[in-house]
Short mmCIF file of C-alpha atoms in Angstrom, two decimals:
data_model
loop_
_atom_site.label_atom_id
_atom_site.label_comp_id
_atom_site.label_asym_id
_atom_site.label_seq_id
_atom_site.Cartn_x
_atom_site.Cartn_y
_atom_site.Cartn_z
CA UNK A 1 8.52 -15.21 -34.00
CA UNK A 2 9.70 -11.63 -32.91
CA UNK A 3 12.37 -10.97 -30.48
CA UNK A 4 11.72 -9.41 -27.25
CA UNK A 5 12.57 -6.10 -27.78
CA UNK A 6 10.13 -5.92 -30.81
CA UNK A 7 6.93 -7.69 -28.68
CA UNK A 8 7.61 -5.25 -25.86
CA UNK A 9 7.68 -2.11 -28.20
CA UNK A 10 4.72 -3.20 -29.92
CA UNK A 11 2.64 -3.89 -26.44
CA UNK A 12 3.89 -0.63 -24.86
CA UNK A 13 2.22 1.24 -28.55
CA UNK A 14 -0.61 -0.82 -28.11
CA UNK A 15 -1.45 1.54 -24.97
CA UNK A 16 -1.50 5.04 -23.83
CA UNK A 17 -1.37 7.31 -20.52
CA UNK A 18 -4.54 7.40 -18.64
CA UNK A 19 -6.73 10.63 -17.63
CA UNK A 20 -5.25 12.42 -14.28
CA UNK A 21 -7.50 12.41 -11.14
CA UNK A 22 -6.89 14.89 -7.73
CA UNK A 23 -6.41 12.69 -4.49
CA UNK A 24 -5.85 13.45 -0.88
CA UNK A 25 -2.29 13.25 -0.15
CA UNK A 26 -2.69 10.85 2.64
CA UNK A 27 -3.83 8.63 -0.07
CA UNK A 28 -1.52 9.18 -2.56
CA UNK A 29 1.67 6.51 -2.00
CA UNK A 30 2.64 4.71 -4.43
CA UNK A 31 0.20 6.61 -6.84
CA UNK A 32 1.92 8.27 -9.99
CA UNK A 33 2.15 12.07 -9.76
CA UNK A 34 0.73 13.60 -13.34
CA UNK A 35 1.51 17.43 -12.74
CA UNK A 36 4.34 19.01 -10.26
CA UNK A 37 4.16 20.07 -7.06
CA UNK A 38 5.36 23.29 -6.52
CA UNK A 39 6.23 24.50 -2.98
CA UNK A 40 3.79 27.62 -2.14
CA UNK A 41 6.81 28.25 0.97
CA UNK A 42 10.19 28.29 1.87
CA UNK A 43 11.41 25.08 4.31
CA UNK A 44 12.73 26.03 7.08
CA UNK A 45 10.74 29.36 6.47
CA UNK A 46 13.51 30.64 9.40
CA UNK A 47 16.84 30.30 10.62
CA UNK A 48 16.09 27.64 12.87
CA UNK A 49 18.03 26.00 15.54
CA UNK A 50 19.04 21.70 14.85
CA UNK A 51 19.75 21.20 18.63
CA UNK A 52 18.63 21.89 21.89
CA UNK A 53 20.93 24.50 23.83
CA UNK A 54 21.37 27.89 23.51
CA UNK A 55 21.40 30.74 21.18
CA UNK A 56 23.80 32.98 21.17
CA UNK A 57 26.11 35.55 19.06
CA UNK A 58 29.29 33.72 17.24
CA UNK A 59 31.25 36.61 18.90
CA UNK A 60 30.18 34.65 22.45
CA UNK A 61 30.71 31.69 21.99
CA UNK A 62 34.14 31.25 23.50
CA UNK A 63 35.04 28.45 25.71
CA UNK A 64 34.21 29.10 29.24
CA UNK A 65 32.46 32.15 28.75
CA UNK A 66 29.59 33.13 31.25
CA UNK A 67 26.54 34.68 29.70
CA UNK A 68 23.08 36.13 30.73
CA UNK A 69 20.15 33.89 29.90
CA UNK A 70 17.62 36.30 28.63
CA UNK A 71 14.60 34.00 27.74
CA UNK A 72 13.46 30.57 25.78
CA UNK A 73 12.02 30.01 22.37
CA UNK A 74 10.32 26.47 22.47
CA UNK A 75 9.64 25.22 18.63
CA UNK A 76 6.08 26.88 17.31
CA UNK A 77 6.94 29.66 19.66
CA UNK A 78 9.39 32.43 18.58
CA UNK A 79 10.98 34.44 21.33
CA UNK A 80 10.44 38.25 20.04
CA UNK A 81 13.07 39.86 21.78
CA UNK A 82 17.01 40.81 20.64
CA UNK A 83 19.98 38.84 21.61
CA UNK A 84 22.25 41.49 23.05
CA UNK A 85 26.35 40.93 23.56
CA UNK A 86 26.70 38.68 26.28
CA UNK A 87 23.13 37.35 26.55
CA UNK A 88 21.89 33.71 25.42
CA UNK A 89 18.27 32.77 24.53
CA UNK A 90 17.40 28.37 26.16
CA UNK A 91 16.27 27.21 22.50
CA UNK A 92 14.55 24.28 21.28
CA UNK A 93 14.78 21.63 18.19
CA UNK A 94 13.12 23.97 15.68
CA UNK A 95 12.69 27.08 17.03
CA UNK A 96 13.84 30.33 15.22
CA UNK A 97 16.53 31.38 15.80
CA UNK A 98 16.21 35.18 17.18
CA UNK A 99 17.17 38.00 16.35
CA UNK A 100 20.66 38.99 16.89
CA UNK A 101 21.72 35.42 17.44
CA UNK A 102 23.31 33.30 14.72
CA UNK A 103 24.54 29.98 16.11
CA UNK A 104 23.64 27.41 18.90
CA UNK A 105 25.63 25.98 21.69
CA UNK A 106 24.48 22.38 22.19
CA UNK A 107 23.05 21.92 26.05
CA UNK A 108 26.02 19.66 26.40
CA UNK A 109 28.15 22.19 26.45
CA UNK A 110 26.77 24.43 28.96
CA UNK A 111 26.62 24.16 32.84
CA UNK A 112 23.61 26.30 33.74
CA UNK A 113 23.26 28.18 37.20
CA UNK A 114 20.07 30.37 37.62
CA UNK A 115 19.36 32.64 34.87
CA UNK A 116 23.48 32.26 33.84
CA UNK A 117 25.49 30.00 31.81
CA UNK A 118 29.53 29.13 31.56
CA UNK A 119 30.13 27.45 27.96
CA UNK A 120 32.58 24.22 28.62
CA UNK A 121 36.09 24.16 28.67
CA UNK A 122 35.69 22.51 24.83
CA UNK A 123 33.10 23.18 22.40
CA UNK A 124 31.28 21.14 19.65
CA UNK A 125 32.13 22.20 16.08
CA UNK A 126 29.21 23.89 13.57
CA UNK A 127 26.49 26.63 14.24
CA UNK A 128 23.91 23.98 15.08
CA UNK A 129 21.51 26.01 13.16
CA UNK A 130 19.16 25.53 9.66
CA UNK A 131 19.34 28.36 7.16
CA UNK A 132 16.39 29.39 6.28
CA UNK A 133 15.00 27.83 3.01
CA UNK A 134 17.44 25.36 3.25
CA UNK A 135 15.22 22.27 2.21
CA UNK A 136 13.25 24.01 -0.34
CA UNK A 137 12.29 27.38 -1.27
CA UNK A 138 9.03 28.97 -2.67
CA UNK A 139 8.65 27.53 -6.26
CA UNK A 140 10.34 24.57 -6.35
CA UNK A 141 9.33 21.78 -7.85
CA UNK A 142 9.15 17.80 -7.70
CA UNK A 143 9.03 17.04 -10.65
CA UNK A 144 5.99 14.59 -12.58
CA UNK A 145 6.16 11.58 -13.16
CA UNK A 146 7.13 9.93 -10.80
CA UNK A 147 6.15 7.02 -8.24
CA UNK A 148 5.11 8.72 -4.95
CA UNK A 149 7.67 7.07 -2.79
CA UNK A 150 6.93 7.52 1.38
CA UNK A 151 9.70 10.54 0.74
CA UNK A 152 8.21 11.76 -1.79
CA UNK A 153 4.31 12.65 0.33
CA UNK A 154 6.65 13.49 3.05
CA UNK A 155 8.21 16.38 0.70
CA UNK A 156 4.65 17.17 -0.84
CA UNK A 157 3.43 17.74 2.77
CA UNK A 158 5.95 20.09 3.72
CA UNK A 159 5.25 22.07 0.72
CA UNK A 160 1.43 22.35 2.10
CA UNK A 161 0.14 20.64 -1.19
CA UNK A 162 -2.77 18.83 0.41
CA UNK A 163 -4.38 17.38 -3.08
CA UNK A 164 -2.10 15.59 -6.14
CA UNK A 165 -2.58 15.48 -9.54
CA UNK A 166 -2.28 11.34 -10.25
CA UNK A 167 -2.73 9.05 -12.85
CA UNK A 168 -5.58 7.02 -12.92
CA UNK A 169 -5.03 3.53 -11.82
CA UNK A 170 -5.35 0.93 -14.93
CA UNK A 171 -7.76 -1.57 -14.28
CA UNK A 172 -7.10 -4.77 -16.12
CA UNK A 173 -9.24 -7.89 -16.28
CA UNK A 174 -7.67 -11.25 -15.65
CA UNK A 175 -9.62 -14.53 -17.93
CA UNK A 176 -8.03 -17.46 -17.48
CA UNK A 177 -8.85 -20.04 -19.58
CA UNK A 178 -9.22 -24.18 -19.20
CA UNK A 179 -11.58 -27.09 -18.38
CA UNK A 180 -8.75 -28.41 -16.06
CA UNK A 181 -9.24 -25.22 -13.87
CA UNK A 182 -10.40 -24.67 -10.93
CA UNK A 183 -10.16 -21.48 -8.30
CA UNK A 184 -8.52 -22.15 -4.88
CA UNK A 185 -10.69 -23.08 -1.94
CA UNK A 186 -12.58 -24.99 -4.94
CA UNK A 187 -12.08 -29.13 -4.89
CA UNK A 188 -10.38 -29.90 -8.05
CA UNK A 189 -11.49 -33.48 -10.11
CA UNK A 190 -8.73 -35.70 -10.40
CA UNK A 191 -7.93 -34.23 -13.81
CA UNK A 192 -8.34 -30.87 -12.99
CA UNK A 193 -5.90 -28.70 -11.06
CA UNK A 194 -5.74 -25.28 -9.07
CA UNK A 195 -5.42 -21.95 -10.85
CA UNK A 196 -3.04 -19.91 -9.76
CA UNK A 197 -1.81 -17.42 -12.81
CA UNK A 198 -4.71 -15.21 -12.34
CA UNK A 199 -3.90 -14.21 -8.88
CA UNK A 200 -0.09 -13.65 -9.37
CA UNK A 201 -0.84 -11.85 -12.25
CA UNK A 202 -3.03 -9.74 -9.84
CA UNK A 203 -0.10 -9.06 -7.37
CA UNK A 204 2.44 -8.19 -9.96
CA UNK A 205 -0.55 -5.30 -11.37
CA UNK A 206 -0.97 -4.12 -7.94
CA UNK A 207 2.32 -3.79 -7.01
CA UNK A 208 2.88 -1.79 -10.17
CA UNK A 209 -0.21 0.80 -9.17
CA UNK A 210 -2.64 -1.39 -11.18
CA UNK A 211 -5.85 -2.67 -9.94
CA UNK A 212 -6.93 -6.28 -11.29
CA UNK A 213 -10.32 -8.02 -11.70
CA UNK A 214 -10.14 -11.56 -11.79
CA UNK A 215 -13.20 -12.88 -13.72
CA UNK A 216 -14.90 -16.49 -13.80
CA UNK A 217 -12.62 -18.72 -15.70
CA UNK A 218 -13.41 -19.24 -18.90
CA UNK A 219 -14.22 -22.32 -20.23
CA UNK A 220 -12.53 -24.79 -23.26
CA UNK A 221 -15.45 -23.54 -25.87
CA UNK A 222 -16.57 -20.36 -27.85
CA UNK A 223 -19.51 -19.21 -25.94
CA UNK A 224 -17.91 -19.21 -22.27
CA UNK A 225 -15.19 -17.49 -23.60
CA UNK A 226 -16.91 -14.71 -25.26
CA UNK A 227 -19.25 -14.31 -22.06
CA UNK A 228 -16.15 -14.31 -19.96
CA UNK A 229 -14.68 -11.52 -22.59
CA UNK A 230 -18.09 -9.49 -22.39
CA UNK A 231 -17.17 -9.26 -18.51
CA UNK A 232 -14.14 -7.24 -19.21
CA UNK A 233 -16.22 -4.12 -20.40
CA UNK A 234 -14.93 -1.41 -19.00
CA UNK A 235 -11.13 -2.55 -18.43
CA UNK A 236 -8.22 -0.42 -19.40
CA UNK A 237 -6.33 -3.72 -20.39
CA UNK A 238 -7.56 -7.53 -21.04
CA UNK A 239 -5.08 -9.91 -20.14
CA UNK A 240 -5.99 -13.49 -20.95
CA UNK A 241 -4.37 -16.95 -19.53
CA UNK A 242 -3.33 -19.67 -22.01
CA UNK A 243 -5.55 -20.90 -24.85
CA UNK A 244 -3.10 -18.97 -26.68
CA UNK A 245 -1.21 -21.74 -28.38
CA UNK A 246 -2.12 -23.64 -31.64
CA UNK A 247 -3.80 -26.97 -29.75
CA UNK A 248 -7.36 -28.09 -30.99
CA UNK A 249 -9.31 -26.27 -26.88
CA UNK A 250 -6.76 -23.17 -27.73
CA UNK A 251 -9.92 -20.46 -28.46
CA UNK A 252 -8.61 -17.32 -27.45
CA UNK A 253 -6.92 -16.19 -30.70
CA UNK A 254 -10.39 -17.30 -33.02
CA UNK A 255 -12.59 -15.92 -30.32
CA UNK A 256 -10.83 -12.57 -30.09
CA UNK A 257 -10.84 -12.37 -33.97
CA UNK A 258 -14.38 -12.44 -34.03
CA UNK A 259 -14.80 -9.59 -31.41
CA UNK A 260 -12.96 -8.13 -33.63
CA UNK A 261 -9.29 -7.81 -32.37
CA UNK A 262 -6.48 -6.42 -34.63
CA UNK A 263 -3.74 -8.48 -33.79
CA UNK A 264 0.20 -7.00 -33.35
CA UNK A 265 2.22 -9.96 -33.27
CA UNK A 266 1.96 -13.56 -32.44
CA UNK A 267 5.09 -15.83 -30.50
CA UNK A 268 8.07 -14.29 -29.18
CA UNK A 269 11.43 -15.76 -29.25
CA UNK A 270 12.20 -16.18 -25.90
CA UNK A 271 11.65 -18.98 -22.63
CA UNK A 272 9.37 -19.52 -20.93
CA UNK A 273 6.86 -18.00 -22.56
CA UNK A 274 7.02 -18.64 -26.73
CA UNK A 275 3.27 -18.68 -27.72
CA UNK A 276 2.36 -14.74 -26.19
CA UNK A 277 -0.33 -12.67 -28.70
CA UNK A 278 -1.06 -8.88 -28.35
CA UNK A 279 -3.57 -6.42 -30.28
CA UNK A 280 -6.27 -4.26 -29.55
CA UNK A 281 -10.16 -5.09 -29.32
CA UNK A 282 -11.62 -1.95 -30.57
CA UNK A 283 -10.06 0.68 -28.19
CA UNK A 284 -9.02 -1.85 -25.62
CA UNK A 285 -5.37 -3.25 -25.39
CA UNK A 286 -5.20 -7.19 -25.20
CA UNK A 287 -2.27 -9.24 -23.90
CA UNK A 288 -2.39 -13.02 -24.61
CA UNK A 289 -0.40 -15.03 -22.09
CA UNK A 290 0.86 -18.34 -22.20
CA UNK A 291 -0.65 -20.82 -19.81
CA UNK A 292 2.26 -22.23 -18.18
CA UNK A 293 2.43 -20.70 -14.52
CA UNK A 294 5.40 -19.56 -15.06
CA UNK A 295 5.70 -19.04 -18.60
CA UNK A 296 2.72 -16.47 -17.70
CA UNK A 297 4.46 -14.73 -14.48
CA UNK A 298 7.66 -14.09 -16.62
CA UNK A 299 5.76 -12.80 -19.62
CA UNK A 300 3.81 -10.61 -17.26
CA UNK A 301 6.81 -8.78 -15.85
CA UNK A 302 8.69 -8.96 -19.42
CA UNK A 303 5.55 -7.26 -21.28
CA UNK A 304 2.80 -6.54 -18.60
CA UNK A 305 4.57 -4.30 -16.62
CA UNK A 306 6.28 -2.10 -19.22
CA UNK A 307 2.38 -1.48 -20.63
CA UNK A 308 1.24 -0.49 -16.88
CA UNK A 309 4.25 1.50 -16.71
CA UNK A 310 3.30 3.42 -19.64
CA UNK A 311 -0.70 4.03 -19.11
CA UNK A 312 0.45 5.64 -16.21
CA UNK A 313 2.95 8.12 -17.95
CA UNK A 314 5.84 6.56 -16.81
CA UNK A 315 8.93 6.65 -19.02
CA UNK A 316 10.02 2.78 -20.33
CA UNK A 317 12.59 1.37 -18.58
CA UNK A 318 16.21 0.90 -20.15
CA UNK A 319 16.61 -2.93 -22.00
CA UNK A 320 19.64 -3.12 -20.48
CA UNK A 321 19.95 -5.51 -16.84
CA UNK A 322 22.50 -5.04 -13.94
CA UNK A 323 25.29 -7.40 -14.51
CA UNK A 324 26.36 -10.52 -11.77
CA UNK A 325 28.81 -13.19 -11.93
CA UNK A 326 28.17 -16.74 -12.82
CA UNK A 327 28.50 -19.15 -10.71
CA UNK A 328 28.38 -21.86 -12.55
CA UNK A 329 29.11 -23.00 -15.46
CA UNK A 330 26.48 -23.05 -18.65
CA UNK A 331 26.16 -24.46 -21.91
CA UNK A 332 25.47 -22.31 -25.12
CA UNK A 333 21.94 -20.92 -25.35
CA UNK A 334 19.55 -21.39 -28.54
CA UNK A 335 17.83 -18.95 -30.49
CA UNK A 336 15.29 -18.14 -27.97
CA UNK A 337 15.88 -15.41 -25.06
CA UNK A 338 16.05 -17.03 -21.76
CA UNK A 339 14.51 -15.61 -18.34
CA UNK A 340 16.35 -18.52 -16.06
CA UNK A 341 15.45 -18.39 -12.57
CA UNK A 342 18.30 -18.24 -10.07
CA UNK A 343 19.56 -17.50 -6.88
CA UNK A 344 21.75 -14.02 -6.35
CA UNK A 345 24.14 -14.35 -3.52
CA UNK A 346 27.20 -11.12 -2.31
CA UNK A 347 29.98 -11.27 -4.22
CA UNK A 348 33.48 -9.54 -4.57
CA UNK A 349 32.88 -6.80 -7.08
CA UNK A 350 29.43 -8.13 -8.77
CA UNK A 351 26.66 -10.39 -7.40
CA UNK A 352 26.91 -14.05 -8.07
CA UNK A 353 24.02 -15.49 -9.73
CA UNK A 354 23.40 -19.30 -10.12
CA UNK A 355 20.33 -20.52 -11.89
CA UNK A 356 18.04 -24.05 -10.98
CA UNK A 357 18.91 -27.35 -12.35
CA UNK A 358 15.35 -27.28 -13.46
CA UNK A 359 14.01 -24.54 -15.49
CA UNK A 360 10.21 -26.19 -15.97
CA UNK A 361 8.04 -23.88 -16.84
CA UNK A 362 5.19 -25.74 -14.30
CA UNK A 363 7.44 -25.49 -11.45
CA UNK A 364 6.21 -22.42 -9.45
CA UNK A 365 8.15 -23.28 -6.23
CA UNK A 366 11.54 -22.51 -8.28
CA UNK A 367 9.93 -18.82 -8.90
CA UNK A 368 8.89 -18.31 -5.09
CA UNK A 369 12.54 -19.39 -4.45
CA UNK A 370 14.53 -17.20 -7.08
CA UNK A 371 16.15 -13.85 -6.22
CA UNK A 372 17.01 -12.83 -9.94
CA UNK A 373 16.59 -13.82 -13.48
CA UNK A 374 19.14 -14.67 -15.37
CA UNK A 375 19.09 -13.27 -18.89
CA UNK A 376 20.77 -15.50 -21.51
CA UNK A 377 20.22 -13.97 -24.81
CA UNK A 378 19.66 -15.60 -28.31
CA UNK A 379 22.12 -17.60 -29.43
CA UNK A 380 24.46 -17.04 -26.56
CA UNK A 381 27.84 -19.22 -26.63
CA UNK A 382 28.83 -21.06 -23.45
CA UNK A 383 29.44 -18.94 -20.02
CA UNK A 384 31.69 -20.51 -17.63
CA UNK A 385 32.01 -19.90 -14.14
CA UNK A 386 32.69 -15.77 -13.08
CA UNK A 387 31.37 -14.37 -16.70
CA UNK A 388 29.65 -11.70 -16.20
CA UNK A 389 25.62 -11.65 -16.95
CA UNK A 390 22.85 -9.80 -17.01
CA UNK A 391 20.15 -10.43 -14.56
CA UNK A 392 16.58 -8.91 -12.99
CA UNK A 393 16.19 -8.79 -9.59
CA UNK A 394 13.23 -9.75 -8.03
CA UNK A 395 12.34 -7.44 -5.39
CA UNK A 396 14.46 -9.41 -2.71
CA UNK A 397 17.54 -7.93 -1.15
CA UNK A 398 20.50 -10.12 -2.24
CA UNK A 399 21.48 -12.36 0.72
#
């Protein structure tokens, strides 16, 4: 067995980035940006005004001073005119700021009668205004890669880049293996039961920019697996689901040897999740999952997601967790990694975390309900109660 860090290195070299492709910015969330975008304008390309009220020199604006309302500059319309001593332009949100004028009095502040105004006995602090190329000027960059967060198209927008540079989406094809399988909606035998690694696995590619094909499960002898493997032509990544162990209907290793995979390593030291494979079937990647729901769902995340990460030129993620409290305590740990679920609740100055009674690998109700997992590495001594831990959270906002 290799550790984790090892299995995870070796999957991530087992793959490389994938060829860019141009898409329409209103399509490109969550996509990962290949080359940067470089702002072809300055934002705000004027001094513009943050408030509506009324623009005016700094030399006027004096409390209950009484000036001459000369015009109005709406936003998208400039007023083209000079703000003289004394005079005030009615301004909008947005609008440039004219010439001659170089701060704002908030509407608030202003008691208007007929083309004249008296500023208030008390003014609002600040100018009120946006200098321009204050956001952003011409030539700056965001820099690739990077996930395009809603933010992020927001910023690309308002530097007029209307086509991105992204990475092209790895496509990965999901066999799971097993007479006692059979897909949901299906009506399982009284031996059999209902498959449900395949389309976890699916979410947890998608949600990482991924897209997933789920193919027919593949049967407990040599020829439906190979057919099943044949339908993965094309795929950026095969991941299969069990059969990966050392039992008399576990195929996938012999079958993958004769389609002539060059195998990196085989078992990991860690739980759930021990009997996990990885190589490369001529120039396509292989990962070899454990069959376990959520032996495979944890393995996924652990090694999956760090090789997604990468084929879409995304740097690797640090090895090292955000820490939480215990909060409970636990007995030593063997010489396997553990990925326990848990439960993260607020605490004082770190999160508590408090794992399951159970930890069965079959049980995927105690993944839907976990917040975090706790990491216990190999050959960790006992933790009481308020040592701190490393954990990963699980995409849901501590309670």
């Amino acid at each position: 067995m290799i550790s984790v860090a090892a299995a995870r290195a070796a999957c991530v070299a087992l793959v490389k980035p994938l060829a860019h492709e141009q898409v329409a910015l209103d399509m490109a969330g969550g996509r990962v940006l290949a080359r940067d975008v470089i702002a072809l304008r300055d934002q705000p390309p004027f001094a513009a005004s943050a408030m509506d009220g009324y623009a005016m020199r700094k030399a006027d604006r004096r409390p209950g001073a009484q000036l001459h309302v000369v015009g109005t500059a709406p936003a998208g319309r400039a007023w083209q005119g000079q703000v003289a001593p004394g005079q005030a332009v009615r301004i909008f949100t947005g609008a440039p700021l004219p010439d001659g004028a170089d701060c704002v009095v908030i509407q608030e502040d202003v008691t208007a009668t007929g083309a004249i105004i008296t500023l208030g006995s008390t003014l609002e602090p600040g100018d009120n205004m946006r200098p321009a190329a204050g956001d952003f000027r011409v030539g700056d960059r965001l820099a690739a890669p990077r996930r395009l967060s809603p933010g992020d198209i927001a910023l690309c927008a308002a530097m007029n880049a209307p086509r991105l540079d992204v990475f092209r989406k790895p496509e990965v094809a999901l066999i799971a293996t097993g007479d006692e399988l059979v897909s949901p909606g299906q009506t399982p035998r009284a031996d059999q039961i209902i498959t449900s690694n395949s389309y976890g696995l699916k979410a947890l590619i998608e949600a990482e920019g991924g897209r997933a094909r789920i193919l027919p499960i593949a049967r407990d002898d040599r020829d439906s697996l190979k057919q099943v493997f044949g339908l993965a032509a094309g795929a950026d990544l095969i991941v299969t689901i069990g059969g990966a162990s050392v039992g008399d209907h576990d195929l996938v290793a012999g079958v993958a040897a004769e389609l002539g995979m060059e195998q990196a390593f085989y078992k990991v030291a860690m739980r759930p999740g021990k009997p996990l494979m990885a190589g490369r079937i001529g120039d396509t990647p292989m990962l070899g999952l454990p069959g376990n729901p959520v032996s495979a769902m944890i393995c996924g995340m652990i090694f999956m997601l760090p090789m997604l990460r990468a084929m879409q030129g995304l740097p690797p993620r640090a090895d090292t967790y955000p820490l939480a409290r215990l909060g409970c305590d636990l007995p030593a740990n063997g010489k396997r990694t553990h990925y326990m679920r848990a439960q993260i609740a607020h605490g004082a100055d770190y999160p508590i975390i408090t794992p399951f009674d159970s930890q069965d690998s079959a049980r995927l109700s105690l993944l839907s309900g976990a917040t975090a997992l706790l990491v216990r590495p190999a050959d960790d001594g006992p933790r009481a109660a308020g040592a701190l831990v490393e954990h990963i959270p699980l995409g849901t906002s501590y309670p």
